[in-house]
Amino acid sequence: MIRFARTLQRHWDWRAAGNFVFGGTGGMLLALAPFAGSDTAAMLATLAALALVGTGLLCVWLEIGRPWRALNVFRHPQRSWMTREAFVATVAFVLALSGLVLRSPALSWIAAAFGVAFVYCQGRILMASRGVPSWRPKEVVPLVLSTGLSEGSAVLVAALVLQADGVPTWLAWLLAAAVLARAFAWARYRAALVRDDAPAAAIALMQRMHPWLLAGGTAVPLVSVVGALFAPADVAPPAAFFGAICALLAGWWFKFVLVTRASQLQGYAFGKLRSGHPLARSRTAKQGRPGAAGFPEVLPGDNR
Amino acid sequence: MARTTEGTVRKVPTYCYQCTNGPDLLEVEVVDGVATKVTPNFHACGVHPADGKICVKPYGLVQKIYNPHRLSKPLKRTNPRKGRDEDPGWVEITWDEALDTIAQKLNRIRDEGLVDGNGDPKFAFTTGGAGTPMMFMGAFPAFFAAWGPLDMSLGAGGTVKCKHTEHLYGELWHRGFTVCPDTPLVEYVVSFGLNIDTSGGVTSVRRGADARVRGMKRIQIEPHLSVTGAQAKEWIPLRPKTDPAFLFAMIHVLVHEHAIDELDVPFLKHRTASPYLIGPHGFYLRDPDSRKPLVWDLRASRAVPYDTPDIDPALTGSYAVEAVEVGADEELWRHEGVAGVPAHAHLMAHVATHTPEWAAPICDVPAETIRRIANEFLSHARVGETIEVAGRTLPFRPVAVTLGKSISNGWGSYECVWARTVLMVLVGGLEVPGGLLGTTVLLSQGGMDHDRMGTVTPGPDGFLDYPFHPTDRENWVAKPTVRHAYSTLIPGTGDGPYAQAVGSSSLTWLRFQGRAAPSWPVPNPPEVWFVYRCNPLLSFSETTRLGETIARFPFMVAFAYTHDETNHFADILLPDRTDLEGTQLVRLGGTRYEEQFWEARGWALRQPVVEPQGDTREFTWIAAELARRTGLQSEFNAMINAGVCGLPLKTEQYDFSLPLDAQHSVEEIWDAVCRAASVDVTDGEASDGLDWFKEHGFRVKPFSRLNWYLYPRMVELDRRFELPYQERVLRIGQQLANRLHENDIDWWDLQLHDYEAFPQWKDLNALWSDVYRRNFDVDIGEFPFWLLTARSMQYAWGGNVGLQLIREVADNVAGHSGIMINAGKARSMGIDEGDTIEVTSPVGQTRGRALLRQGVRPDVIVMIGQFGHWKTPFAKDIPMPSLNDLVPMTTDLIDGTGSSIDAVRVRIRMVERAK
Amino acid sequence: MTRYAMVADLRRCVGCQTCTAACKLTNSTPPGVQWRKVLDVEMGEYPNAERVFVPVGCQHCSDPPCLDVCPSTATRKRDDGIVTIDYDICIGCAYCAVACPYQARYKVEKPAFAYGKSTPQEDAGFDEARIGVAQKCNFCVDRIDDGKAKGLTPGVDPDASPACVNSCIANALSFGDIEDPDSNVSQLLAENQWFQMHEELGTDPGFYYLWDKEKL
């Protein structure tokens, strides 16, 4: 198809990217926090998660043109995933903090669910952006979720290594599974870009990123983190840490590029020529709108 | 209407005159004394051909008022040294001081003599915009008229950037200073580079769009795919400067590959000189007694004068006749039984070898395409059909051949305008509904009123009259009257008020630089030089050299909007009241260029829409002040009374004339003109003055559509179009040659070649090769690209290059940010989008960003418009080059009508990668 | 019912940008913001190059992606189909701008003027409410409403019509009610071939392009 002016969007810059970068990590970290181990660990993880989500939202706040009207963001829950994201974030904060203060695991677990929901909202925010073909495919949601999970678990792994606490086996396997899921989601996403005739520049950029994401974002974390399970005690922690950092940075890098570099706009195009008044067309009946009175009926085959 | 609503919002009617296509009507919304927006004047709906709309340029006029860079006070130069790198040292002065200084210089001229030792006027005036700004200078032309000899030959670009040859020959042949198709009716237009959708103004665009939707097809033949080409049915990328070959081949197809009956035989026989018999010396065979050109009457089988009634003149064949031939300087040959061949048969012989197969390799266009276009042209011409217009039955020929300005100036332009008009004549499509029409008359007498009909006057040999300058020994203007010697060197310029504008304005500069006319002295600079609405330092050729020339001028006054490259050299700057801040009534409607064809005509007023910004003054006031200070007040008023401001202020019907011995205000003068105009438009019913026009903006009366076409008048007066054979031109050329050689002038010999009865086809690319070798001692092969230019509607003639709004919107149109080059060619040279390329000709160099395009021939690069500013605020930061400093100014490139082309052969190289 | 739509005839448009300039002047948009503009599009390969001019701007979609994503409800759609922005509610998140597949929306962070400092004309049109929020073509909704209040017909009477339509010198732009079978736009659409841009995205724009060439 002839398309033109598929230029890079410049409305959302590093600040908007920051929301996805930090918020995606934070949301999933929040989801894992109740299972971080000790109460202290859980608390620290929860606070770190909220800090990450908060940082992301602060980035957005820095970007909006009317920051002192920010509360208007809540006004459109019926349709807007950004409103929903804001609600979910608010509820997550309240629940998570309450959970900590009241020492309520139940609240923490519900907060954890809201953490996941938060990242899901982020994926849906991208998917609803019909102006950016590389954000639109539904495959972007599993990708955002899986990278969020990869990053959240990576942060937890890294934090636990730094705390000199051990990395629980389940967490190591979770991180491994997450990066594998991410690789799979990444493959499906890239295929979707081609399927949907996304801008060539975006596809090319993803193509160039692919070997690095595969290597640094999937292979290295897999080998390092899983290998750490079987490695000697002095090698395991640095290996796990290294693998976790790679998994984290790969996700951050990908999201930054997706938002700020691989976000070419839909551009313009011509369309299929049609005949007859648009409101008389039979397709309007399919859309649930009857052909408006007074318009001559268009018979099938009248279109070129 | 100028209404007030609660005293806050007014809609002020006025008109736009930023380009040659105006005036067009508009309204300005003024809120609390601030101009806020421009809108069409919809009161003109149904009257104006574009329903009261205006093009993009006037929407920038509000910004033009409030541009912080505009000058608001008179300025005086304090640094006597002039040069690009010299700071003029401007200081503010009062109007009194400015006008006193100017008047002092002018009075010295009046005291010592209006012309100098060479006979050239000491007072000179230059304007741009094809001379049209002079029509919008308020009452200033009355001051010029009162003054006396004025040199207007120091050109700003005209004759190099205009449709020069079309001007002269169009007027000669069919009163068409410019021509256009009868767009509302035309069906097939063959356009050689006419970028009418950018250059033709709002009426051209509207008429063209309506025509396209109706089914009109335009074939656009040009080296790059212009804005106009975008909407054409077909783009044919012919090699630059090969249009004559294409056109000659089209004639060949019509006269050699079709039966003669397929052409408009009645038109040829009775409305043209096609049956006139040509003698062995190339002149008409004339009746020995009456000296009338002879034709061979097939009915009576004998030769008779052309105007014998009820004849059937032959178009082909050879006939023995007894006749005389009158050559140059009354040289006479008597013939008994000489073979007389009709001009049409000569035409056939002339194009016999110019087949499409011959043209194809020259033009780089397949022969089949050329042939097909010619055949389509003929079939769409509907020869024999008629149409009703205003109750009259007229021939209907809905085809036209149009030419861009780079095809109508310089070498090859005579071939093109001739061939184009011959094509029209062959199908009977000249000056008839659907066909090719003249728009306005500026050179022949009586044509300034937007109505060509009054200029259709009988001339010799059954043709129209034309005010050629004399070339006979007794009357030839041996001593030039202005510095480009138009009446001496170019007989076709005529002697109307516009004549100087169609002389060879490059010649003036060449003479100043000692590079032309060696047998004449180098002219003295004018003692006083006024410039208005022009920027020759930017818009002419070899512009750097031009700067050195004018730096030597003793006293220059510029009407200045902002500082610019030309007024950088001035001695006094007078701040200009812009388009929306002055007062003037002008003609409207009738027929005018480029495609202003109305069924109404009348008058329109421009008026100040806001209080004047700064200390700017009206032209009319400045003129009156200068008139008073130079003792010309009575003459000035007399000129206004005589009609220089539009129409006479006193006739049998009315007397609004101004007393001669007083200085009249701007309002007084224009009120009188408005009253006269009201009487004119209402046939005496009303005589409303300035206030009426300030409220209503314009006033018109019906104008018959029949007046769009010359054909009915030609039939009425039994006139023939002077085509195809240019016998008069041949004689004039030989006489001119005689005069020049008798006066030891051989430096104009090249230009004499253009006075052929049938233009010979020339290989123009070879001609350019010769010019390069002779003038610059280089092989043109080292300059493999043609550098061309193209119009930008957003800027053309607008005087608006410093306006941010215009820059912003123009940037949406391709070509406004660099140099257009064929993408494949560029890449093969390692040049990528955005890379800076250096462009070099034998005389100059420039650089710009490469814009890779598919719609450009690989041997062509295109620089749109005229940029390259270095002083004009805002414009100097636009990264756009101009070809003007690269185009050589040489008499070798000046054609017989005094024009040359703004195009040049160059080489390019990449100098910097895009960031 | 009434459903306003714009029709752009690509056979007529010559890319002159008169509509671009008229819109800027009428709506006092700052440098760089063009609610209406015309694209200059080149296609094909030499010597078979083609060129076409395409007016673009907000398409006032029936199913506007911008409306769905707007978190503050600043973006709304009227019953007559015109999509508007309430500048006073908008938080300037620019989500609508990335949601719009027609690049119709702008956000201006701070006041900007043609020559740095504002001129009287720019002062007259400056609206502080439009700083930091989304802005776009609104089909000159104020002109339409004011005109209708005076009994005028949008798309027919200039005082009730968008500035771009009024200004178009090729008569390429038309505006009117497509739910009125006798309106100017209805007749144009019934009598000519047309397309909608990005039909596959399901936005169902209130902007139709008349053309006689299929360039897919």
Coordinates of C-alpha atoms in Angstrom, one line a residue, chain A residues 1-7 9 11-12 15 60 63-67 69-83 124-132 135-136 265-279 281 283 287 289 292-296 304, chain C residues 10 37 39 41 43 52 54 56 63 65 67-73 76 87-95 97-103 105 107 128-129 131-133 178-181 186 189-190 192-204 208 211-216:
Chain A
M1 CA 0.0 0.0 0.0
I2 CA 1.2 3.5 -0.8
R3 CA 1.7 5.3 2.5
F4 CA 3.5 8.5 3.2
A5 CA 4.6 10.7 6.0
R6 CA 5.2 7.9 8.4
T7 CA 7.3 10.1 10.6
Q9 CA 5.9 10.7 16.7
H11 CA 4.4 13.9 21.4
W12 CA 5.7 11.2 23.8
R15 CA 9.2 11.1 30.0
V60 CA 4.2 11.5 33.0
E63 CA 5.3 15.7 30.5
I64 CA 1.7 16.8 30.6
G65 CA 1.0 20.3 29.5
R66 CA -1.2 21.1 32.5
P67 CA 0.2 19.3 35.4
R69 CA -5.0 19.6 36.3
A70 CA -3.6 16.1 36.6
L71 CA -6.6 15.0 38.6
N72 CA -8.7 15.3 35.5
V73 CA -7.1 12.1 34.4
F74 CA -9.7 10.2 36.4
R75 CA -12.6 11.5 34.4
H76 CA -13.0 8.9 31.7
P77 CA -13.0 5.4 33.1
Q78 CA -15.7 4.3 30.7
R79 CA -13.3 4.2 27.7
S80 CA -9.8 5.5 28.5
W81 CA -7.1 3.1 29.5
M82 CA -5.1 6.0 30.8
T83 CA -7.9 6.7 33.3
R124 CA -3.8 -1.5 26.6
I125 CA -2.7 2.1 26.6
L126 CA -0.3 1.3 23.8
M127 CA -2.7 -0.9 22.0
A128 CA -5.4 1.8 21.9
S129 CA -3.0 4.2 20.2
R130 CA -4.4 3.8 16.7
G131 CA -2.1 6.5 15.4
V132 CA 1.1 4.4 16.0
W135 CA 1.8 0.1 19.3
R136 CA -1.5 -1.1 17.9
L265 CA 3.0 7.3 12.9
Q266 CA 0.4 5.8 10.7
G267 CA 1.1 8.3 8.1
Y268 CA -1.3 9.0 5.3
A269 CA -2.7 6.9 2.5
F270 CA -5.2 6.7 -0.2
G271 CA -8.2 4.4 0.0
K272 CA -10.3 2.1 -2.0
L273 CA -12.6 4.0 -4.3
R274 CA -16.3 3.7 -3.6
S275 CA -19.4 4.8 -5.3
G276 CA -22.7 6.0 -4.1
H277 CA -23.6 8.0 -1.1
P278 CA -21.8 6.5 2.0
L279 CA -25.0 6.4 4.0
R281 CA -24.2 1.7 1.4
R283 CA -22.3 -1.8 4.9
Q287 CA -22.6 -1.3 11.2
R289 CA -27.0 2.0 11.0
A292 CA -30.6 6.8 5.8
A293 CA -33.9 7.7 4.3
G294 CA -33.7 9.4 1.0
F295 CA -30.5 7.9 -0.2
P296 CA -30.6 5.8 -3.3
R304 CA -15.1 -0.7 -8.0
Chain C
L10 CA -8.4 15.7 -5.2
K37 CA -2.7 21.7 5.7
L39 CA 0.3 17.4 1.6
V41 CA 2.7 13.6 -2.4
M43 CA 4.5 8.5 -6.2
V52 CA -1.0 14.8 -6.0
V54 CA -4.0 16.0 -0.3
V56 CA -5.6 16.8 5.7
D63 CA -15.5 6.4 16.0
P65 CA -9.7 7.0 18.5
L67 CA -12.1 10.3 22.2
D68 CA -11.7 6.7 23.5
V69 CA -8.2 7.4 24.9
C70 CA -8.8 10.8 26.3
P71 CA -8.5 10.4 30.1
S72 CA -10.2 13.7 31.0
T73 CA -13.2 13.7 28.6
R76 CA -16.0 15.0 22.9
Y87 CA -9.3 23.2 26.5
D88 CA -10.2 23.9 30.2
I89 CA -10.4 20.2 31.1
C90 CA -7.5 18.9 29.0
I91 CA -4.5 17.9 30.9
G92 CA -2.2 17.9 27.9
C93 CA -1.1 14.3 28.1
A94 CA -1.0 14.0 24.3
Y95 CA -2.5 10.6 24.4
A97 CA -2.2 12.9 19.6
V98 CA -0.6 9.4 19.5
A99 CA -4.0 7.8 19.2
C100 CA -4.9 9.8 16.1
P101 CA -4.0 8.1 12.9
Y102 CA -4.3 11.3 10.9
Q103 CA -1.7 13.4 12.7
R105 CA -3.5 17.0 16.9
K107 CA 0.2 20.5 21.7
E128 CA -3.9 31.2 26.9
A129 CA -6.3 28.3 27.3
I131 CA -1.2 26.4 25.9
G132 CA -0.2 23.0 27.2
V133 CA -3.3 21.3 25.9
I178 CA -24.3 14.2 4.8
E179 CA -27.5 13.1 6.4
D180 CA -29.3 15.5 4.2
P181 CA -29.5 13.8 0.8
S186 CA -24.4 14.5 -0.4
L189 CA -20.6 11.9 -2.8
A190 CA -23.5 10.4 -4.7
N192 CA -18.5 10.9 -7.7
Q193 CA -16.1 8.2 -6.6
W194 CA -14.6 8.8 -3.2
F195 CA -12.5 7.2 -0.5
Q196 CA -12.0 7.5 3.2
M197 CA -8.5 7.5 4.6
H198 CA -7.4 4.5 6.7
E199 CA -10.8 2.9 6.3
E200 CA -9.3 -0.3 7.7
L201 CA -8.8 1.3 11.1
G202 CA -12.5 1.5 11.6
T203 CA -12.6 5.2 12.4
D204 CA -15.3 6.1 9.8
Y208 CA -14.3 12.1 2.3
W211 CA -10.9 11.1 -6.7
D212 CA -10.9 9.2 -10.0
K213 CA -7.6 7.3 -9.4
E214 CA -7.1 4.2 -7.2
K215 CA -3.6 4.4 -5.6
L216 CA -3.4 1.6 -3.1

